[in-house]
Amino acid sequence: MTRNTQPKMGKWTTAGMAALVLATLAGGGAARAAGEKTIALVPGVATDPFYITMQRGAQEEAKKLGLNLIWQGGSEFSPETQIPVLQALFAKHPAALLIAPTNDTALINPIKQFTDASVPVITVDTTISDSSILRSRITSDNTQGGAAAADAIAKFAHDQGEVAVINVKPGISTTDARQKGFIAEMKKYPKMKVVAIEYDDDSPTKAFTEAQLLLLKYPQLKGIFGTNVFSGEGVGKAVVATGKKGNVDVIGYDAEPDEVKLLKDGVISTLIIQQPAEEGRLAVEYANDILTGKASLVPQSKQLNNVTATTQNANDPAIAKYFYQTQPAS
Ligand code: T6T
């Protein structure tokens, strides 16, 4: 088994920089009503369709509850970009903070700055290893998602052969759990072997290159699991570029437009889709409960189910409604 972790920026960089400037949406633009509370939502990265879809659910709920929602995020999925965003936000005194931490330890102290100032903090999607300072943690069933990916590849491979994983980077609670769930489930198939785990630093370009190298190094490879939006996209494109469509199964996570196209084209056979809009909506609902004296209604943690899309059901409206958006709501 080989492991590879080198830093690199994602394809959204240029857009990301622009987005960093743009991704400071203070809900509704109109003059804030007197006494209207302001809450902040900080994504893992501002330009990722997963978090943009989360913003849409959060904004809809904020409007309904008469809350002002600040949406502010960095240009890449990293503590180095996210921590300065948090520091700038702290000066704005939000009444509550909703955040997808980009690392499970590096974000503990920056978040503590808020909780020490009695600002309630709720994590959405990812979380930190010290949950004692949090009011709630909202996420999806990442372990189940990883296991479902393993079962899908095993079915494609008739329970035998070599497989690989392309993940983001260690220290992200969600994708770490997906990898763990995948590895644990693969153990149920004694004739299957995980020959490699690679990290793409949230870059589809890097995922593409790594997948190409894996397909060269392991010509008998039966399948690759890409653990998030950018991994799945890069792996799918590498399978096309190497002419391995149909011979190598690709299981992706999430549902941004490029991945959905690869799913419909039969390059990716299965997508494990989350419910980011509902995660965002719930986070705002919980923040409002805390700010309006109904904290007892807020659970310590909430886990949402995944939706499994396949090439066969990709055009079914009951599945397509979970596909991610690419434009934030104002
Ligand atoms: O898969 C999602 C999210 O759940 C994960 O924590 C990070 O990557 C995504 O945002 C997709 O890019």
PDB file of C-alpha atoms and ligand atoms in Angstrom, residues 12 44-45 48-51 54 77 100-101 124-127 139-140 142 168 172-176 178 202 227-231 253-256 259 272 274 276 279 324, ligand 1:
ATOM      1  CA  TRP A  12     -10.966  26.693  -8.298  1.00  0.00           C
ATOM      2  CA  GLY A  44     -14.856  24.490   4.366  1.00  0.00           C
ATOM      3  CA  VAL A  45     -14.308  26.268   1.043  1.00  0.00           C
ATOM      4  CA  ASP A  48     -17.478  24.054  -3.505  1.00  0.00           C
ATOM      5  CA  PRO A  49     -20.999  23.176  -4.757  1.00  0.00           C
ATOM      6  CA  PHE A  50     -21.535  21.110  -1.605  1.00  0.00           C
ATOM      7  CA  TYR A  51     -21.152  24.201   0.609  1.00  0.00           C
ATOM      8  CA  MET A  54     -25.627  24.249   2.169  1.00  0.00           C
ATOM      9  CA  PHE A  77     -10.035  23.786   2.013  1.00  0.00           C
ATOM     10  CA  ALA A 100     -17.422  23.354   8.700  1.00  0.00           C
ATOM     11  CA  PRO A 101     -13.939  23.113  10.262  1.00  0.00           C
ATOM     12  CA  VAL A 124     -21.951  21.438  10.004  1.00  0.00           C
ATOM     13  CA  ASP A 125     -20.503  18.643   7.830  1.00  0.00           C
ATOM     14  CA  THR A 126     -17.039  18.369   9.407  1.00  0.00           C
ATOM     15  CA  THR A 127     -16.314  18.820  13.090  1.00  0.00           C
ATOM     16  CA  THR A 139     -23.264  15.811   9.532  1.00  0.00           C
ATOM     17  CA  SER A 140     -24.131  12.903   7.245  1.00  0.00           C
ATOM     18  CA  ASN A 142     -19.911   9.172   6.411  1.00  0.00           C
ATOM     19  CA  VAL A 168      -8.557  14.591   0.339  1.00  0.00           C
ATOM     20  CA  ILE A 172     -10.903  15.945   7.944  1.00  0.00           C
ATOM     21  CA  SER A 173     -13.543  14.229  10.081  1.00  0.00           C
ATOM     22  CA  THR A 174     -15.877  13.428   7.174  1.00  0.00           C
ATOM     23  CA  THR A 175     -13.516  12.023   4.583  1.00  0.00           C
ATOM     24  CA  ASP A 176     -11.485  10.196   7.261  1.00  0.00           C
ATOM     25  CA  ARG A 178     -15.512   7.539   4.645  1.00  0.00           C
ATOM     26  CA  ASP A 202      -8.964  18.724  -2.571  1.00  0.00           C
ATOM     27  CA  THR A 227     -14.102  10.367  -1.256  1.00  0.00           C
ATOM     28  CA  ASN A 228     -15.433  13.810  -2.185  1.00  0.00           C
ATOM     29  CA  VAL A 229     -16.490  16.112  -5.032  1.00  0.00           C
ATOM     30  CA  PHE A 230     -13.030  16.784  -6.417  1.00  0.00           C
ATOM     31  CA  SER A 231     -11.640  13.249  -5.909  1.00  0.00           C
ATOM     32  CA  TYR A 253     -19.126  11.135  -3.299  1.00  0.00           C
ATOM     33  CA  ASP A 254     -21.411  14.181  -3.586  1.00  0.00           C
ATOM     34  CA  ALA A 255     -23.111  15.424  -6.766  1.00  0.00           C
ATOM     35  CA  GLU A 256     -21.674  18.521  -8.403  1.00  0.00           C
ATOM     36  CA  GLU A 259     -19.642  14.311 -11.381  1.00  0.00           C
ATOM     37  CA  ILE A 272     -23.029   8.743  -2.500  1.00  0.00           C
ATOM     38  CA  GLN A 274     -25.339  14.026   1.030  1.00  0.00           C
ATOM     39  CA  PRO A 276     -26.092  19.804   2.438  1.00  0.00           C
ATOM     40  CA  GLU A 279     -27.610  20.429   7.011  1.00  0.00           C
ATOM     41  CA  TYR A 324     -25.846  20.135  -5.828  1.00  0.00           C
TER      42      TYR A 324
HETATM   43  O1  T6T B   1     -17.759  15.907   0.622  1.00  0.00           O
HETATM   44  C1  T6T B   1     -17.986  17.227   0.957  1.00  0.00           C
HETATM   45  C2  T6T B   1     -17.859  17.405   2.442  1.00  0.00           C
HETATM   46  O2  T6T B   1     -18.734  16.526   3.095  1.00  0.00           O
HETATM   47  C3  T6T B   1     -16.452  17.101   2.896  1.00  0.00           C
HETATM   48  O3  T6T B   1     -16.343  17.368   4.270  1.00  0.00           O
HETATM   49  C4  T6T B   1     -15.449  17.917   2.133  1.00  0.00           C
HETATM   50  O4  T6T B   1     -15.654  17.765   0.755  1.00  0.00           O
HETATM   51  C5  T6T B   1     -16.945  18.113   0.272  1.00  0.00           C
HETATM   52  O5  T6T B   1     -17.165  19.429   0.534  1.00  0.00           O
HETATM   53  C6  T6T B   1     -17.002  17.962  -1.211  1.00  0.00           C
HETATM   54  O6  T6T B   1     -16.002  18.638  -1.837  1.00  0.00           O
END
